[in-house]
CSV table of C-alpha atoms in Angstrom, one decimal:
chain,number,residue,atom,x,y,z
A,1,MET,CA,-0.1,0.0,0.2
A,2,LYS,CA,2.8,2.4,0.6
A,3,PRO,CA,3.8,2.4,-3.1
A,4,THR,CA,0.6,3.1,-4.6
A,5,ALA,CA,0.1,5.8,-2.2
A,6,ALA,CA,3.7,7.2,-2.5
A,7,THR,CA,3.1,6.7,-6.4
A,8,ALA,CA,-0.8,8.5,-6.2
A,9,SER,CA,0.9,11.4,-4.4
A,10,THR,CA,3.2,12.5,-6.5
A,11,ALA,CA,0.6,12.3,-9.4
A,12,ALA,CA,-0.5,14.4,-7.8
A,13,GLY,CA,1.7,16.6,-7.1
A,14,THR,CA,2.7,16.5,-10.4
A,15,ALA,CA,-0.5,17.2,-12.2
A,16,LEU,CA,-1.0,20.3,-9.7
A,17,ARG,CA,2.6,21.1,-10.2
A,18,VAL,CA,1.6,21.6,-14.2
A,19,LEU,CA,-1.8,23.0,-13.7
A,20,LYS,CA,-0.1,25.1,-11.1
A,21,SER,CA,2.4,26.5,-14.4
A,22,LEU,CA,0.2,25.7,-17.8
A,23,GLY,CA,-3.3,26.8,-16.3
A,24,PRO,CA,-2.8,30.6,-16.9
A,25,ILE,CA,-0.6,30.4,-19.5
A,26,ASP,CA,-3.7,28.4,-21.1
A,27,LEU,CA,-6.7,30.8,-20.2
A,28,LYS,CA,-4.7,33.5,-21.4
A,29,ASN,CA,-4.3,31.6,-25.1
A,30,VAL,CA,-8.0,30.7,-25.4
A,31,ARG,CA,-8.9,34.5,-24.4
A,32,ARG,CA,-7.2,35.3,-27.6
A,33,ASP,CA,-8.5,33.5,-29.7
A,34,SER,CA,-12.2,34.0,-30.6
A,35,LEU,CA,-12.3,30.2,-32.4
A,36,LEU,CA,-11.7,28.1,-29.2
A,37,ARG,CA,-13.8,31.0,-26.9
A,38,TRP,CA,-17.0,30.1,-28.6
A,39,MET,CA,-16.0,26.1,-28.7
A,40,LEU,CA,-15.7,26.9,-24.8
A,41,VAL,CA,-19.4,27.8,-24.4
A,42,LEU,CA,-21.5,25.7,-27.1
A,43,PRO,CA,-22.2,23.4,-25.1
A,44,VAL,CA,-24.7,25.7,-22.9
A,45,LEU,CA,-24.9,27.5,-26.4
A,46,LEU,CA,-26.7,24.4,-27.7
A,47,ALA,CA,-28.2,23.5,-24.5
A,48,LEU,CA,-30.5,26.7,-24.8
A,49,LEU,CA,-30.7,26.0,-28.4
A,50,PHE,CA,-32.8,22.8,-27.4
A,51,ARG,CA,-34.6,24.0,-24.4
A,52,PHE,CA,-36.0,27.3,-26.3
A,53,GLY,CA,-36.4,26.3,-29.6
A,54,VAL,CA,-37.4,22.1,-29.7
A,55,PRO,CA,-41.2,23.4,-28.2
A,56,PRO,CA,-42.1,25.7,-30.5
A,57,LEU,CA,-40.3,23.5,-34.1
A,58,GLU,CA,-42.1,20.5,-32.2
A,59,ILE,CA,-45.7,22.3,-32.7
A,60,TRP,CA,-45.1,23.8,-36.0
A,61,LEU,CA,-44.1,19.9,-37.1
A,62,ARG,CA,-46.9,18.8,-35.6
A,63,GLU,CA,-49.2,21.3,-37.1
A,64,ARG,CA,-47.9,22.1,-40.2
A,65,PHE,CA,-46.8,18.4,-41.5
A,66,ASP,CA,-48.7,16.4,-38.7
A,67,VAL,CA,-45.0,14.9,-37.4
A,68,ALA,CA,-43.8,15.0,-33.6
A,69,LEU,CA,-41.4,15.0,-32.2
A,70,ALA,CA,-41.7,12.6,-29.7
A,71,GLY,CA,-39.8,9.7,-29.1
A,72,TYR,CA,-36.5,11.7,-30.4
A,73,GLU,CA,-35.6,13.0,-27.1
A,74,PRO,CA,-32.9,10.3,-26.9
A,75,LEU,CA,-31.6,11.5,-30.1
A,76,LEU,CA,-31.3,14.6,-29.0
A,77,VAL,CA,-29.3,14.2,-25.8
A,78,SER,CA,-27.1,11.8,-27.7
A,79,MET,CA,-25.6,15.1,-30.0
A,80,LEU,CA,-25.9,17.0,-27.1
A,81,VAL,CA,-23.8,14.8,-24.5
A,82,MET,CA,-21.4,14.3,-27.7
A,83,THR,CA,-20.7,17.9,-28.1
A,84,ALA,CA,-18.7,18.5,-25.1
A,85,PRO,CA,-16.3,16.2,-24.8
A,86,MET,CA,-15.5,17.1,-29.3
A,87,MET,CA,-15.9,21.2,-28.6
A,88,TYR,CA,-12.8,20.7,-25.9
A,89,ALA,CA,-10.7,18.1,-27.1
A,90,VAL,CA,-10.3,20.5,-30.0
A,91,VAL,CA,-9.2,22.8,-27.6
A,92,ILE,CA,-6.8,21.4,-25.6
A,93,GLY,CA,-5.7,19.9,-29.3
A,94,PHE,CA,-4.9,23.3,-31.2
A,95,LEU,CA,-3.2,24.3,-27.5
A,96,LEU,CA,-1.2,21.1,-28.5
A,97,LEU,CA,-0.8,21.9,-31.9
A,98,ASP,CA,0.4,25.2,-31.5
A,99,GLN,CA,3.3,24.1,-28.7
A,100,LYS,CA,3.9,21.6,-31.2
A,101,ASP,CA,4.6,24.1,-34.1
A,102,ASP,CA,6.4,25.4,-31.4
A,103,ARG,CA,8.7,22.8,-30.2
A,104,THR,CA,8.4,23.7,-26.8
A,105,LEU,CA,7.1,19.7,-26.4
A,106,SER,CA,10.7,18.8,-26.5
A,107,ALA,CA,11.8,22.2,-23.7
A,108,LEU,CA,9.5,20.1,-21.4
A,109,GLU,CA,11.6,16.8,-21.3
A,110,VAL,CA,14.6,18.2,-19.3
A,111,THR,CA,12.4,20.5,-17.4
A,112,PRO,CA,10.4,19.6,-13.8
A,113,LEU,CA,7.5,19.1,-15.2
A,114,THR,CA,7.9,16.8,-17.4
A,115,ALA,CA,6.7,15.5,-21.0
A,116,ARG,CA,4.2,13.1,-19.4
A,117,GLY,CA,2.7,15.5,-16.8
A,118,TYR,CA,2.2,17.6,-19.4
A,119,MET,CA,0.4,15.2,-21.6
A,120,LEU,CA,-1.2,13.6,-18.7
A,121,TYR,CA,-2.4,17.5,-18.3
A,122,ARG,CA,-3.3,17.7,-21.6
A,123,LEU,CA,-5.8,15.1,-22.0
A,124,VAL,CA,-7.4,14.9,-18.0
A,125,ILE,CA,-8.4,18.4,-18.5
A,126,PRO,CA,-10.5,18.5,-21.4
A,127,MET,CA,-12.3,15.0,-19.9
A,128,VAL,CA,-13.2,16.7,-16.6
A,129,LEU,CA,-14.3,20.2,-19.0
A,130,SER,CA,-16.4,17.6,-20.2
A,131,VAL,CA,-17.9,16.0,-17.7
A,132,VAL,CA,-18.9,19.2,-16.1
A,133,MET,CA,-20.2,20.8,-18.9
A,134,THR,CA,-22.2,17.7,-19.9
A,135,VAL,CA,-24.0,17.1,-16.7
A,136,VAL,CA,-24.6,21.2,-16.9
A,137,ALA,CA,-26.1,21.7,-20.9
A,138,LEU,CA,-28.4,18.1,-19.8
A,139,ALA,CA,-30.0,20.1,-17.0
A,140,MET,CA,-30.2,23.1,-18.6
A,141,SER,CA,-32.4,21.6,-22.0
A,142,GLY,CA,-34.9,20.2,-20.4
A,143,LEU,CA,-34.6,17.2,-22.3
A,144,SER,CA,-33.1,14.4,-20.4
A,145,THR,CA,-36.0,12.0,-18.6
A,146,VAL,CA,-33.2,10.8,-16.2
A,147,GLY,CA,-32.0,12.0,-12.6
A,148,LEU,CA,-28.5,14.0,-12.2
A,149,GLY,CA,-27.3,9.8,-11.2
A,150,GLY,CA,-27.7,8.9,-14.9
A,151,GLN,CA,-26.8,12.2,-16.3
A,152,LEU,CA,-23.2,12.0,-15.0
A,153,LEU,CA,-23.1,8.5,-16.0
A,154,ALA,CA,-24.1,9.6,-20.0
A,155,ALA,CA,-21.6,12.2,-19.1
A,156,LEU,CA,-18.6,10.2,-17.9
A,157,GLY,CA,-19.2,7.9,-20.8
A,158,ALA,CA,-18.6,10.2,-23.1
A,159,ALA,CA,-15.8,12.2,-21.2
A,160,PRO,CA,-13.1,9.0,-22.9
A,161,LEU,CA,-13.7,10.8,-26.7
A,162,ALA,CA,-12.3,13.9,-25.5
A,163,PRO,CA,-8.2,12.8,-25.0
A,164,ALA,CA,-8.8,10.3,-28.0
A,165,PHE,CA,-10.0,13.4,-29.8
A,166,THR,CA,-6.9,15.8,-29.1
A,167,LEU,CA,-4.8,12.5,-29.4
A,168,PHE,CA,-6.2,12.6,-33.4
A,169,LEU,CA,-5.5,16.0,-33.7
A,170,ALA,CA,-2.2,16.0,-32.0
A,171,ALA,CA,-0.6,12.8,-34.3
A,172,PHE,CA,-2.4,14.0,-37.9
A,173,ALA,CA,-2.0,17.6,-37.7
A,174,ARG,CA,1.5,19.9,-38.1
A,175,ASN,CA,-0.4,22.9,-37.3
A,176,LYS,CA,-3.3,24.6,-37.0
A,177,VAL,CA,-5.2,25.4,-40.1
A,178,GLN,CA,-4.6,20.9,-41.0
A,179,GLY,CA,-5.8,20.4,-37.6
A,180,PHE,CA,-9.2,22.8,-38.6
A,181,ALA,CA,-9.0,20.6,-42.3
A,182,LEU,CA,-9.1,17.3,-39.5
A,183,MET,CA,-11.6,18.5,-37.0
A,184,LYS,CA,-14.2,19.6,-40.1
A,185,ALA,CA,-13.1,15.7,-41.7
A,186,ALA,CA,-14.4,14.3,-38.2
A,187,GLY,CA,-17.6,15.6,-38.2
A,188,VAL,CA,-18.5,12.3,-40.4
A,189,LEU,CA,-18.4,10.7,-37.4
A,190,ASN,CA,-22.0,11.8,-36.4
A,191,TRP,CA,-23.4,9.8,-38.7
A,192,PRO,CA,-23.3,7.0,-37.4
A,193,PRO,CA,-25.0,6.7,-34.7
A,194,LEU,CA,-27.4,9.3,-36.2
A,195,ILE,CA,-28.3,6.5,-38.4
A,196,ALA,CA,-28.2,3.5,-36.2
A,197,TYR,CA,-30.6,5.2,-34.3
A,198,PHE,CA,-33.1,4.5,-36.7
A,199,ILE,CA,-32.5,1.1,-36.8
A,200,GLU,CA,-33.6,-1.7,-34.8
A,201,PRO,CA,-31.0,-4.2,-33.0
A,202,PRO,CA,-28.9,-6.8,-33.9
A,203,TRP,CA,-28.4,-5.2,-37.0
A,204,GLN,CA,-27.5,-1.7,-35.2
A,205,TRP,CA,-24.4,-3.2,-33.3
A,206,ALA,CA,-23.2,-3.2,-36.7
A,207,PHE,CA,-22.5,0.8,-36.2
A,208,GLY,CA,-20.1,-0.1,-33.4
A,209,LEU,CA,-17.2,0.3,-35.0
A,210,SER,CA,-17.8,4.1,-35.1
A,211,PRO,CA,-16.4,5.0,-31.3
A,212,THR,CA,-19.2,7.7,-31.2
A,213,PHE,CA,-21.9,5.3,-31.3
A,214,TRP,CA,-20.9,3.6,-27.7
A,215,GLN,CA,-21.3,7.0,-26.2
A,216,ALA,CA,-24.6,7.3,-28.4
A,217,LYS,CA,-25.5,4.2,-27.2
A,218,LEU,CA,-25.5,4.4,-23.7
A,219,VAL,CA,-27.7,7.5,-23.2
A,220,TRP,CA,-30.2,6.0,-25.3
A,221,GLU,CA,-29.8,3.2,-22.9
A,222,ILE,CA,-30.5,5.4,-20.0
A,223,GLU,CA,-33.1,7.5,-21.7
A,224,THR,CA,-35.1,4.4,-22.3
A,225,GLY,CA,-34.3,2.6,-19.2
A,226,GLY,CA,-33.0,0.4,-21.5
A,227,PRO,CA,-31.0,-3.9,-20.3
A,228,TRP,CA,-27.9,-2.9,-22.1
A,229,VAL,CA,-26.4,0.3,-20.2
A,230,TRP,CA,-23.2,-1.2,-17.7
A,231,PRO,CA,-22.0,-3.2,-20.9
A,232,VAL,CA,-22.3,-0.4,-23.3
A,233,PHE,CA,-20.7,2.2,-20.8
A,234,GLY,CA,-17.6,-0.2,-20.0
A,235,VAL,CA,-17.2,-1.6,-24.4
A,236,GLY,CA,-17.4,2.6,-25.3
A,237,THR,CA,-14.6,3.2,-22.5
A,238,LEU,CA,-12.6,0.7,-22.9
A,239,TYR,CA,-12.7,1.1,-26.9
A,240,ALA,CA,-11.9,4.9,-26.1
A,241,ALA,CA,-9.2,4.4,-24.5
A,242,VAL,CA,-7.2,1.8,-26.8
A,243,ILE,CA,-7.9,4.2,-29.6
A,244,ALA,CA,-6.2,7.1,-27.6
A,245,GLY,CA,-3.8,4.5,-26.8
A,246,LEU,CA,-2.5,4.1,-30.4
A,247,LEU,CA,-3.0,7.7,-31.2
A,248,LEU,CA,-1.0,8.8,-28.2
A,249,ARG,CA,1.8,5.7,-29.6
A,250,ARG,CA,1.6,7.4,-33.0
A,251,PHE,CA,1.9,11.1,-31.4
A,252,ASP,CA,5.0,10.1,-29.6
A,253,ARG,CA,6.4,8.7,-32.8
A,254,VAL,CA,5.9,12.0,-34.7
A,255,MET,CA,7.5,13.7,-31.6
A,256,HIS,CA,10.5,12.1,-31.1
A,257,GLN,CA,11.5,12.0,-35.3
């Protein structure tokens, strides 16, 4: 128990030291970039759009086309849940690309912060932010039919998308221009869960090749009281972790070329 406690204490101390060193710098850089500032508040803006936009849209569709939105709430909630991890991954990913382009990442290897501590900070921050803001956004949207426990579980299930997408940008983009192009291209990952929602099991599971499917499926199971909540949570978390691990290896190779 002593080595474990010592290791945990060391890791916590490293994380706190990195946060104190880089946190103010990151906040300053985000404030300077209008795109990153917009991404920080996008989950809240989308939640407000759902809250005040969905009810009148539902009335209009019912009166004009005799179409009801009832039953599609889980789909809308899943879209909202996946927004925060993706947006905060872009914010941190762009900060990484700036430092990658400036070659300041290599210099961290000989500083007290260490490259490992720096990467831990970069991958944990978007996860923490996405969990907090997802719960806030769900509460503001008024669409979720479950309590705080279910909303928190959905947020935790979606959080691993943040480090995976952060590393995707850092591993394949050389600068923010390429990162922006990759961000737009990654939008195709929103389509598999959108299509899967309208397909009945067992064919729906074929969309599991997309990592975003598992996070969306988790929301659907939670919102409808389905029997697959914990299996989907476990598979989705493991799948995202494997992808993040592979991307981290590629990022390390790129940085040491």
